[in-house]
Coordinates of C-alpha atoms in Angstrom, one line a residue:
M167 CA -1.5 31.0 19.8
C168 CA -1.5 28.9 16.7
G169 CA -0.3 26.2 14.9
I170 CA 1.6 26.6 11.8
F171 CA 3.3 24.0 9.1
F172 CA 4.5 25.7 5.8
C173 CA 5.8 23.0 3.1
T174 CA 7.6 23.6 0.1
S175 CA 8.1 20.9 -2.6
T176 CA 8.3 20.6 -6.6
S177 CA 5.7 18.5 -8.8
Q178 CA 8.6 15.9 -9.5
N179 CA 9.4 15.2 -5.9
P180 CA 5.8 15.7 -3.9
V181 CA 5.8 14.8 -0.4
D182 CA 3.9 11.7 0.9
D183 CA 0.3 13.2 1.7
D184 CA -0.1 11.0 4.8
L185 CA 3.0 13.0 6.4
L186 CA 1.6 16.5 5.5
Q187 CA -2.0 15.5 7.3
K188 CA -0.2 14.3 10.0
L189 CA 1.8 17.6 10.3
R190 CA -2.1 19.2 9.9
E191 CA -3.2 17.8 12.7
I192 CA -0.7 17.9 15.3
N193 CA -0.3 21.3 14.6
A194 CA -4.5 21.8 14.3
H195 CA -4.1 20.9 18.1
R196 CA -2.3 24.4 19.1
G197 CA -5.4 25.7 17.6
P198 CA -8.7 24.3 18.1
D199 CA -10.9 27.3 17.1
A200 CA -10.0 27.7 13.0
Q201 CA -8.0 25.8 10.9
S202 CA -7.5 26.4 7.2
S203 CA -4.6 25.8 4.6
C204 CA -3.8 28.1 1.1
F205 CA -1.7 27.0 -1.7
H206 CA 0.4 28.7 -4.2
S207 CA 2.8 27.6 -7.2
L208 CA 5.1 29.1 -8.8
D209 CA 6.4 27.6 -12.4
Y210 CA 10.4 27.4 -12.4
S211 CA 10.1 25.2 -16.4
Q212 CA 13.2 25.9 -17.5
S213 CA 13.7 26.0 -21.4
Q214 CA 16.9 24.7 -23.2
N215 CA 17.2 25.4 -26.8
T216 CA 18.8 23.4 -29.5
S217 CA 19.1 23.5 -33.1
R218 CA 16.6 21.1 -33.4
C219 CA 13.7 21.9 -30.5
E220 CA 13.2 23.2 -27.3
D221 CA 13.4 21.0 -24.4
V222 CA 11.6 22.4 -21.4
K223 CA 12.1 21.2 -17.8
T224 CA 9.2 21.2 -15.8
N225 CA 9.5 21.9 -12.5
I226 CA 6.3 24.0 -10.3
L227 CA 6.9 24.8 -6.5
Q228 CA 4.3 23.7 -4.4
L229 CA 3.8 25.6 -1.2
E230 CA 1.3 24.9 1.3
F231 CA 0.4 27.1 4.4
F232 CA -1.6 26.0 6.7
S233 CA -2.9 27.6 10.4
S234 CA -4.5 26.9 13.3
E235 CA -5.8 29.5 15.6
L236 CA -6.4 29.5 19.6
R237 CA -8.4 32.9 19.9
L238 CA -7.1 34.8 22.7
R239 CA -7.1 38.3 21.6
G240 CA -10.5 40.4 20.0
N241 CA -13.9 40.0 20.0
L242 CA -13.8 39.0 15.9
P243 CA -13.1 35.5 15.0
V244 CA -9.9 35.6 12.7
I245 CA -9.0 32.5 10.1
Q246 CA -5.6 32.1 9.1
P247 CA -3.2 32.2 7.0
H248 CA -4.0 35.5 6.3
Q249 CA -4.3 36.1 2.6
R250 CA -3.8 39.1 0.3
N251 CA -2.4 40.6 -3.5
G252 CA -0.6 36.9 -2.7
N253 CA 1.0 37.8 0.9
V254 CA 0.4 35.1 3.3
L255 CA 0.9 35.2 6.7
C256 CA 0.7 32.7 9.1
W257 CA 1.5 34.3 12.3
N258 CA 1.6 32.8 15.8
G259 CA 2.8 35.7 18.7
E260 CA 1.3 38.2 21.3
I261 CA 1.6 42.7 20.5
T262 CA -1.0 42.8 23.4
A263 CA -3.2 44.7 20.7
D264 CA -6.4 44.6 21.5
E265 CA -7.8 43.3 18.6
N266 CA -6.4 40.7 17.1
D267 CA -2.9 41.5 16.5
G268 CA -2.4 38.9 13.4
V269 CA -4.3 41.1 11.3
E270 CA -3.2 44.3 12.3
L271 CA 0.7 43.4 11.6
F272 CA -0.7 42.3 7.9
E273 CA -1.6 45.1 7.2
I274 CA 1.7 46.5 7.9
L275 CA 3.6 44.1 6.4
S276 CA 1.9 43.9 3.1
A277 CA 2.4 47.1 3.1
L278 CA 6.0 46.8 3.0
N279 CA 8.7 45.8 0.1
E280 CA 12.8 45.1 1.5
P281 CA 13.5 43.3 3.8
E282 CA 15.1 45.5 5.9
E283 CA 11.5 47.4 6.5
I284 CA 9.9 44.0 7.6
R285 CA 13.4 43.6 9.7
D286 CA 12.7 46.8 11.6
T287 CA 9.2 45.9 12.0
F288 CA 10.0 42.8 14.2
A289 CA 12.5 44.9 15.6
Q290 CA 9.5 47.1 17.4
I291 CA 8.0 44.2 18.6
E292 CA 8.7 43.3 22.3
G293 CA 6.5 40.1 22.9
P294 CA 6.5 36.5 21.9
Y295 CA 6.7 35.5 18.2
A296 CA 7.0 33.0 15.6
L297 CA 5.9 34.1 11.9
V298 CA 6.5 32.5 8.5
F299 CA 5.1 35.5 6.1
Y300 CA 5.7 35.0 1.4
H301 CA 6.2 37.9 0.6
A302 CA 4.4 37.9 -3.4
A303 CA 6.0 40.8 -5.3
S304 CA 9.7 39.6 -4.7
Q305 CA 8.9 36.0 -4.0
K306 CA 10.7 35.9 -1.2
L307 CA 9.6 33.9 2.1
F308 CA 10.7 35.2 6.0
F309 CA 10.6 32.8 9.0
A310 CA 11.6 33.7 12.7
R311 CA 10.9 33.4 15.9
D312 CA 11.5 36.3 19.0
P313 CA 14.9 36.6 20.5
L314 CA 13.9 34.5 23.5
G315 CA 12.4 32.0 21.0
R316 CA 9.2 32.0 23.4
R317 CA 7.1 30.4 20.3
S318 CA 8.0 27.1 18.3
L319 CA 9.2 27.2 14.8
L320 CA 10.7 24.3 13.4
I321 CA 12.7 23.9 10.3
S322 CA 13.2 20.7 8.0
K323 CA 15.3 21.9 4.8
P324 CA 15.6 19.7 1.6
S325 CA 17.9 16.8 1.1
S326 CA 18.5 14.2 -1.2
R327 CA 16.3 11.7 0.7
N328 CA 13.9 14.4 1.6
P329 CA 13.8 16.7 -1.8
Y330 CA 11.1 19.0 0.4
F331 CA 11.4 22.0 2.9
L332 CA 9.0 22.2 5.9
L333 CA 8.3 24.6 8.8
A334 CA 6.1 23.6 11.5
S335 CA 5.5 24.4 14.9
V336 CA 5.6 21.0 16.4
S337 CA 6.2 18.0 14.5
S338 CA 4.6 14.8 14.6
G339 CA 7.2 12.7 16.8
N340 CA 10.1 10.5 14.9
D341 CA 10.1 10.1 11.1
P342 CA 12.5 9.7 8.7
R343 CA 11.0 11.7 6.0
Y344 CA 12.1 14.7 8.0
D345 CA 14.8 16.1 10.0
F346 CA 13.5 19.0 12.5
E347 CA 15.7 21.3 14.6
E348 CA 14.6 24.4 16.4
V349 CA 14.7 27.7 14.1
A350 CA 17.7 30.0 15.3
T351 CA 16.6 32.2 16.8
G352 CA 19.6 34.8 16.2
S353 CA 18.2 35.9 13.0
I354 CA 15.4 36.6 10.9
H355 CA 15.3 34.1 8.2
V356 CA 14.8 34.3 4.6
V357 CA 14.2 32.6 1.3
D358 CA 14.2 34.2 -1.7
F359 CA 12.6 32.2 -4.7
S360 CA 13.5 34.1 -7.6
R361 CA 16.8 32.2 -7.4
L362 CA 15.6 29.0 -7.9
K363 CA 15.1 29.3 -11.8
N364 CA 19.0 29.6 -11.8
Y365 CA 18.9 26.0 -10.7
T366 CA 18.1 22.4 -11.9
D367 CA 18.0 20.8 -8.7
V368 CA 15.9 22.6 -6.5
T369 CA 17.8 20.6 -3.5
M370 CA 21.2 21.9 -3.9
A371 CA 20.0 24.8 -4.7
F372 CA 18.3 25.7 -0.9
D373 CA 21.1 26.9 0.9
D374 CA 22.1 29.3 -2.2
C375 CA 18.7 30.6 -1.4
L376 CA 18.9 31.1 2.0
S377 CA 20.3 33.7 4.2
P378 CA 19.9 35.6 7.8
L379 CA 19.2 39.1 7.8
P380 CA 20.8 41.0 11.0
R381 CA 18.4 41.2 13.3
Q382 CA 18.9 45.2 13.9
S383 CA 20.6 47.9 11.7
P384 CA 22.9 49.9 13.3
A385 CA 21.4 53.0 12.2
K386 CA 17.8 52.3 14.1
P387 CA 19.3 50.0 17.2
S388 CA 16.5 48.7 19.2
S389 CA 15.6 46.8 22.7
Y390 CA 13.5 44.1 21.3
A391 CA 15.2 43.4 18.4
V392 CA 17.9 41.9 20.7
P393 CA 18.3 40.4 24.6
C394 CA 19.9 43.6 26.1
R395 CA 23.7 42.6 27.5
L396 CA 24.6 42.7 31.0
N397 CA 25.8 45.0 32.7
Q398 CA 29.4 44.6 33.7
S399 CA 30.2 46.5 36.5
L400 CA 31.5 45.6 39.6
P401 CA 30.8 45.8 43.1
D402 CA 33.7 47.3 45.9
K403 CA 35.1 44.7 47.7
N404 CA 33.7 45.1 50.7
S405 CA 30.0 45.6 49.5
P406 CA 26.7 45.8 51.9
R407 CA 24.9 42.9 52.5
I408 CA 21.7 42.9 54.0
S409 CA 21.1 40.3 56.6
S410 CA 17.6 39.5 56.5
L411 CA 15.0 40.0 54.2
D412 CA 13.0 41.8 57.1
D413 CA 14.5 45.2 56.1
I414 CA 14.7 46.5 52.6
P415 CA 18.7 48.9 53.2
D416 CA 18.5 52.6 51.2
W417 CA 20.3 51.1 48.6
L418 CA 18.3 48.5 47.6
Q419 CA 15.4 50.2 48.3
P420 CA 14.4 51.5 44.2
S421 CA 15.6 48.3 42.5
V422 CA 12.7 46.7 44.9
D423 CA 10.4 49.0 44.0
D424 CA 11.3 49.0 40.1
L425 CA 10.8 45.1 40.0
I426 CA 7.4 45.6 41.4
S427 CA 6.4 47.9 38.6
H428 CA 8.2 46.3 35.9
L429 CA 6.5 42.8 36.7
D430 CA 3.7 44.1 37.6
K431 CA 3.2 45.4 34.5
S432 CA 3.9 42.9 33.0
V433 CA 1.5 40.4 34.2
M434 CA -1.6 43.4 33.5
L435 CA -0.3 42.8 29.7
R436 CA -0.6 39.6 30.0
V437 CA -3.9 38.7 31.6
Q438 CA -5.7 41.5 30.3
D439 CA -8.6 41.2 27.8
I440 CA -8.6 37.6 27.3
P441 CA -12.1 36.1 25.3
R442 CA -14.3 34.2 27.2
N443 CA -14.6 31.3 24.6
T444 CA -15.7 28.6 26.1
A445 CA -15.0 30.0 29.6
Q446 CA -18.2 30.9 31.5
P447 CA -19.4 34.0 34.3
G448 CA -17.7 32.6 37.0
Q449 CA -15.4 30.6 35.2
S450 CA -11.3 30.9 35.2
R451 CA -9.7 32.6 32.2
V452 CA -6.4 32.2 33.4
A453 CA -4.0 29.7 35.5
V454 CA -0.7 29.7 36.7
L455 CA 2.1 26.3 37.0
F456 CA 2.1 26.6 40.7
S457 CA 4.5 25.2 42.5
G458 CA 4.4 27.6 45.9
G459 CA 7.5 28.4 45.0
I460 CA 8.7 32.4 45.3
D461 CA 8.6 32.9 41.3
S462 CA 5.3 31.2 40.9
T463 CA 3.9 32.7 43.8
I464 CA 4.7 36.5 42.6
I465 CA 3.3 36.4 39.2
T466 CA 0.3 34.7 41.3
L467 CA 0.2 37.6 43.6
L468 CA 0.3 40.6 40.5
A469 CA -2.0 38.8 38.2
H470 CA -4.8 38.6 41.8
K471 CA -4.6 42.7 40.8
H472 CA -5.6 42.9 37.3
I473 CA -8.2 39.9 37.2
P474 CA -12.1 40.9 38.4
T475 CA -12.1 39.5 42.2
E476 CA -15.2 37.8 40.9
E477 CA -12.9 35.6 38.9
P478 CA -11.6 32.5 40.1
I479 CA -7.7 31.6 39.7
D480 CA -6.6 28.2 39.0
L481 CA -3.2 26.9 40.5
L482 CA -1.7 23.6 38.7
N483 CA -0.1 21.7 40.7
V484 CA 1.3 18.3 39.5
A485 CA 2.4 15.5 41.1
F486 CA 3.5 11.7 40.1
E487 CA 2.8 8.9 41.2
N488 CA 6.8 7.1 41.0
P489 CA 7.2 3.9 42.2
R490 CA 11.4 4.5 43.0
K491 CA 10.5 7.0 45.4
I492 CA 7.8 5.1 46.8
R493 CA 9.9 2.2 46.8
V494 CA 12.0 3.9 48.8
Q495 CA 9.6 4.9 51.4
N496 CA 8.2 1.2 51.9
E497 CA 11.5 -0.5 52.2
G498 CA 14.0 2.6 53.4
N499 CA 17.8 2.3 53.5
F500 CA 17.8 -1.2 55.7
G501 CA 21.7 -1.0 55.0
G502 CA 23.2 -4.3 56.6
V503 CA 20.0 -5.1 57.8
S504 CA 18.9 -9.3 57.6
K505 CA 16.3 -9.9 55.3
K506 CA 14.1 -11.0 57.6
Q507 CA 13.6 -8.2 59.7
K508 CA 13.9 -5.9 56.1
K509 CA 10.7 -7.8 55.7
Q510 CA 9.2 -7.7 59.0
K511 CA 10.2 -3.2 59.0
T512 CA 8.5 -3.2 55.1
S513 CA 5.2 -5.3 55.7
Q514 CA 4.8 -2.5 58.4
K515 CA 5.0 0.5 56.6
T516 CA 3.2 1.2 53.3
V517 CA 2.7 4.3 50.9
S518 CA -0.9 5.3 51.4
T519 CA -2.2 7.1 48.2
H520 CA -2.9 10.5 49.9
E521 CA 1.4 10.0 50.5
T522 CA 1.7 9.2 46.7
Y523 CA 0.9 12.4 45.7
L524 CA 1.9 14.3 48.8
V525 CA 5.1 15.6 46.7
P526 CA 7.4 18.7 47.6
D527 CA 5.9 20.4 45.4
R528 CA 2.6 20.0 46.5
K529 CA 3.0 20.3 49.9
T530 CA 4.3 23.9 49.1
G531 CA 2.2 24.6 47.2
L532 CA -0.6 23.3 50.1
Q533 CA 1.0 26.1 52.0
E534 CA 0.8 28.6 49.8
V535 CA -2.2 28.7 48.5
E536 CA -3.1 29.2 52.4
E537 CA -0.5 32.3 52.5
L538 CA -2.8 33.5 49.2
R539 CA -6.3 32.9 51.0
R540 CA -4.5 35.2 54.2
L541 CA -3.6 38.5 51.4
C542 CA -6.3 37.9 49.1
P543 CA -9.8 36.7 51.4
G544 CA -12.2 37.8 48.3
R545 CA -10.6 35.5 45.5
I546 CA -11.8 31.7 45.0
W547 CA -8.3 29.7 44.7
N548 CA -8.5 27.0 42.6
F549 CA -5.6 24.9 43.8
V550 CA -6.4 22.0 41.4
E551 CA -4.7 18.6 41.9
V552 CA -3.7 17.2 39.1
N553 CA -2.4 13.7 40.0
V554 CA -0.8 11.8 38.0
P555 CA -0.7 7.7 37.9
Y556 CA 2.5 5.8 36.8
Q557 CA 0.5 3.9 34.6
E558 CA -0.8 6.7 32.8
S559 CA 2.3 9.3 32.4
R560 CA 3.9 5.5 31.2
A561 CA 1.1 5.4 28.5
A562 CA 1.2 9.6 27.4
R563 CA 5.7 8.6 26.9
K564 CA 5.8 8.4 23.1
Y565 CA 3.4 10.9 22.7
V566 CA 5.2 13.5 24.9
E567 CA 7.9 12.6 23.6
A568 CA 7.0 13.2 19.5
L569 CA 5.6 16.8 21.4
M570 CA 9.8 17.3 22.3
A571 CA 11.2 16.5 19.9
P572 CA 13.7 17.3 18.1
G573 CA 14.8 17.3 22.2
R574 CA 15.6 14.3 23.4
T575 CA 17.1 14.0 26.7
V576 CA 16.0 11.9 30.1
M577 CA 15.8 15.7 31.7
D578 CA 13.3 17.0 28.6
L579 CA 11.4 14.1 28.8
S580 CA 11.3 14.8 33.1
L581 CA 10.2 18.1 32.3
A582 CA 7.9 17.9 29.6
L583 CA 5.4 15.0 31.4
A584 CA 5.5 17.7 33.9
L585 CA 4.3 20.5 31.9
Y586 CA 2.2 17.7 29.5
F587 CA 0.0 16.9 32.6
A588 CA -0.1 20.0 34.1
A589 CA -0.9 22.0 31.5
R590 CA -3.8 19.3 30.5
G591 CA -5.4 21.1 34.1
I592 CA -7.3 17.3 35.2
G593 CA -7.3 17.5 38.3
Q594 CA -9.6 18.0 41.8
I595 CA -10.5 21.2 43.9
R596 CA -11.9 21.4 47.7
P597 CA -13.4 24.6 47.8
Q598 CA -12.0 24.5 51.2
K599 CA -9.0 23.1 53.2
D600 CA -10.5 20.0 55.0
A601 CA -13.1 19.4 52.2
D602 CA -13.8 16.5 50.1
S603 CA -12.3 16.5 46.9
E604 CA -14.3 17.1 43.9
P605 CA -13.2 16.3 39.7
Y606 CA -12.6 19.7 38.4
T607 CA -11.3 20.5 34.9
S608 CA -9.6 24.0 34.5
P609 CA -11.3 25.8 31.6
A610 CA -8.1 28.2 32.1
R611 CA -6.6 29.0 27.9
V612 CA -4.4 31.3 29.4
L613 CA -1.3 29.6 31.6
L614 CA 1.2 31.5 33.2
N615 CA 4.9 30.8 33.7
G616 CA 7.4 31.8 36.0
L617 CA 10.1 30.4 34.1
G618 CA 13.1 33.2 33.5
S619 CA 13.8 33.9 37.0
D620 CA 16.3 31.9 38.2
E621 CA 18.1 32.7 34.8
L622 CA 18.5 36.5 35.2
L623 CA 18.2 37.1 39.3
G624 CA 20.7 34.6 39.8
G625 CA 19.1 31.6 41.0
Y626 CA 20.5 28.4 40.2
G627 CA 23.5 26.4 42.5
R628 CA 26.0 27.1 39.4
H629 CA 25.6 30.8 40.2
R630 CA 27.2 30.1 43.5
S631 CA 30.0 27.7 42.2
A632 CA 31.0 30.6 39.5
Y633 CA 31.6 33.1 42.5
N634 CA 33.5 30.7 45.1
T635 CA 35.8 29.8 41.4
G636 CA 35.9 33.4 40.0
G637 CA 34.4 36.1 41.9
W638 CA 31.7 38.6 40.8
P639 CA 33.3 38.5 37.4
A640 CA 32.4 34.7 37.1
V641 CA 29.2 35.5 38.2
I642 CA 28.3 38.2 35.4
E643 CA 29.2 35.8 33.1
E644 CA 27.8 32.8 34.0
L645 CA 24.7 34.9 33.6
Q646 CA 25.5 36.3 30.7
L647 CA 25.3 33.2 29.1
E648 CA 22.0 31.7 30.8
I649 CA 20.3 34.8 29.0
D650 CA 22.5 33.4 25.4
R651 CA 21.3 29.8 25.9
I652 CA 17.5 30.8 26.9
P653 CA 16.8 30.2 23.5
T654 CA 17.9 26.8 23.3
R655 CA 17.6 25.3 26.3
N656 CA 13.5 25.6 27.0
L657 CA 11.0 27.6 25.9
G658 CA 10.5 26.0 22.2
R659 CA 10.0 22.2 24.5
D660 CA 7.6 23.6 26.9
D661 CA 5.7 26.0 23.8
R662 CA 5.2 22.2 22.4
V663 CA 4.3 20.2 25.4
I664 CA 1.5 22.9 26.8
S665 CA -0.4 23.8 23.0
S666 CA -1.0 20.4 22.3
H667 CA -4.2 21.3 24.9
G668 CA -4.8 24.0 22.6
K669 CA -3.3 26.6 25.6
E670 CA -1.1 29.4 25.8
T671 CA 1.7 29.5 28.1
R672 CA 2.5 33.3 28.7
H673 CA 6.3 34.2 31.2
P674 CA 6.0 37.6 32.9
F675 CA 9.9 37.0 33.2
L676 CA 10.9 36.8 29.8
S677 CA 8.7 39.9 28.6
L678 CA 12.0 42.0 26.9
D679 CA 11.4 45.3 29.3
V680 CA 12.1 43.0 32.1
V681 CA 14.5 41.0 30.9
S682 CA 16.6 44.3 29.9
F683 CA 15.2 46.1 32.6
L684 CA 17.2 43.3 35.3
A685 CA 20.3 43.1 32.7
K686 CA 21.3 46.7 33.8
L687 CA 21.3 46.5 37.3
P688 CA 24.5 45.6 38.8
V689 CA 25.3 41.8 39.4
H690 CA 25.3 42.8 43.2
I691 CA 22.1 44.1 43.4
K692 CA 20.0 40.8 42.1
T693 CA 21.9 38.3 44.2
D694 CA 24.1 38.0 46.5
P695 CA 25.8 34.7 46.7
R696 CA 28.1 35.8 50.0
L697 CA 24.4 35.3 52.0
E698 CA 23.0 31.8 52.5
V699 CA 20.4 29.8 50.1
G700 CA 17.4 31.4 50.6
L701 CA 18.6 34.9 51.4
G702 CA 21.5 35.6 48.4
D703 CA 20.2 33.9 45.4
K704 CA 16.7 35.8 43.8
M705 CA 18.2 38.4 46.7
L706 CA 16.0 41.0 44.3
L707 CA 13.0 39.1 44.0
R708 CA 12.3 37.7 47.4
L709 CA 12.8 41.4 48.7
A710 CA 10.4 42.2 46.5
S711 CA 8.0 39.4 47.7
R712 CA 8.4 40.1 51.2
K713 CA 7.5 43.5 50.4
L714 CA 4.4 42.5 49.2
G715 CA 3.4 40.5 52.1
L716 CA 4.8 37.0 50.9
V717 CA 6.2 35.8 53.8
E718 CA 6.5 32.0 53.6
A719 CA 7.3 32.2 49.5
S720 CA 10.0 35.0 49.5
S721 CA 12.1 32.5 52.1
R722 CA 11.8 29.1 49.8
K723 CA 14.6 27.6 48.2
K724 CA 14.3 26.6 44.5
R725 CA 13.8 23.2 43.5
A726 CA 13.4 21.8 40.1
M727 CA 10.1 21.4 38.9
Q728 CA 11.2 17.6 37.6
F729 CA 12.2 16.7 41.6
G730 CA 9.3 18.9 42.7
S731 CA 6.5 16.9 41.7
H732 CA 8.7 13.8 41.1
S733 CA 8.5 13.3 37.6
A734 CA 12.0 12.3 36.8
R735 CA 14.1 9.3 37.7
M736 CA 10.8 7.1 38.3
E737 CA 12.8 3.7 37.5
E738 CA 15.9 2.5 38.8
T739 CA 17.5 2.2 35.5
D740 CA 17.0 6.0 34.9
T741 CA 20.2 8.4 34.2
K742 CA 21.2 11.2 34.1
G743 CA 19.7 14.2 32.9
D744 CA 21.5 15.0 29.8
L745 CA 21.9 11.5 28.7
L746 CA 19.9 10.8 25.1
L747 CA 17.0 9.0 25.4
D748 CA 16.7 5.5 24.0

């Protein structure tokens, strides 16, 4: 993980120093192990001959490359940006190599000459990434995110008001001096700086010098260049149904086994070879964003297989003090009850501190950690109760809004708050079930996240609604839309928020290998909206979980994070999730 910041400006229109410093600092938080910058200058002075003299218009293009480094690969410290012979790479990615993957990738890129060769190199990378690469010989700048957008990269194009070009992993929030938006994942983007010498106004010329490079060549198809398209085959009209999770029918058994195998490999690649860095022997290196639901629990159980048994695993479970929820619990819904009766009932009912944080995700988390302890008795499971007082969440709101930008809906904020405090990892643990709590801060720098299973396996209520209105074809169409929307909905925002703590989130369900495997399966193998909730939704995953021994988790119904943690709708005035914040 690292933070990336890149700036292009001209000597005639420099960027404010304080803006540059703000963007360096916010991106430095993502990589606490090292930070560095390098600079290049390109002379695009233009000469205009006249009969008497030569009028020289000086135009120096200044390039700044800044990177911060969170070392999670290899044993040797590496400082970015990578530089050689004028080439520069700012890399925020994961190729699952034994050593630092940025060093290895830079060696490869520096030996290439054509844009298509660079494109074909990225078509072979499965892991998440965002990058900025300057190719000195051609004076071209390449920047991109992986096809699913698992790492954040923002772009602010030059305008008459702000005549400079910015790229950054994260912005510093609302500021009129830039207009950041997410870098689109559909192509690799190329800026040809050599063409700028043909223009007198760099701002006006920028769009002509920026072009998309298709992610894959028709002659060299790659499963990692673009997400796999969904299998369009439809089940028979009277296709069989399962009756329970206890018995896996023969027609589903191979797919259940294959899902376990693919997911197990994905988890293994995301938890192996993590350097200890600041973690001492006996401390955790891996944590899970843990609600006790089926998604977080199955990746937790699989992580157990690939992490030394003597090493704890932290289960981060977040709960918010929500005044609106507490008010309802205290006062209840009295309807036509008189004021006197209402006052009497209210005085008899007060929510305790313990009950304040006994939110739905806390309840299921406590239940599920006991199931994990029964299945894995030799492991220390640190169930970290991250309790967020109302005033603390209010105080953090402005900073979290800056991190999640350009996302700015009510739902963006409620999810971002939950992720921000969970990833921070400051809470309390209990050595035994009924023991007193002890203060605890998770040292883990790698956080596993179960995001993606609902999109891939039909876990949302809208998939059931699609079936009710349009049958299996409508379900297939909706699931394809889910994959298409993944890069623009959650991942960039989540990466910006979590990485502000110098931690990296990894998504086992969103391995392109797992995505491809599930996309190729017929739809009725993955989900069956004809069955009740808790059985038909994410049916294949539920069967796999039950086979692994997760009896309780396998039948739990889906609950959105913002409702399970009570981070949503804290005030009476809070509105629908898709509305924009003031």
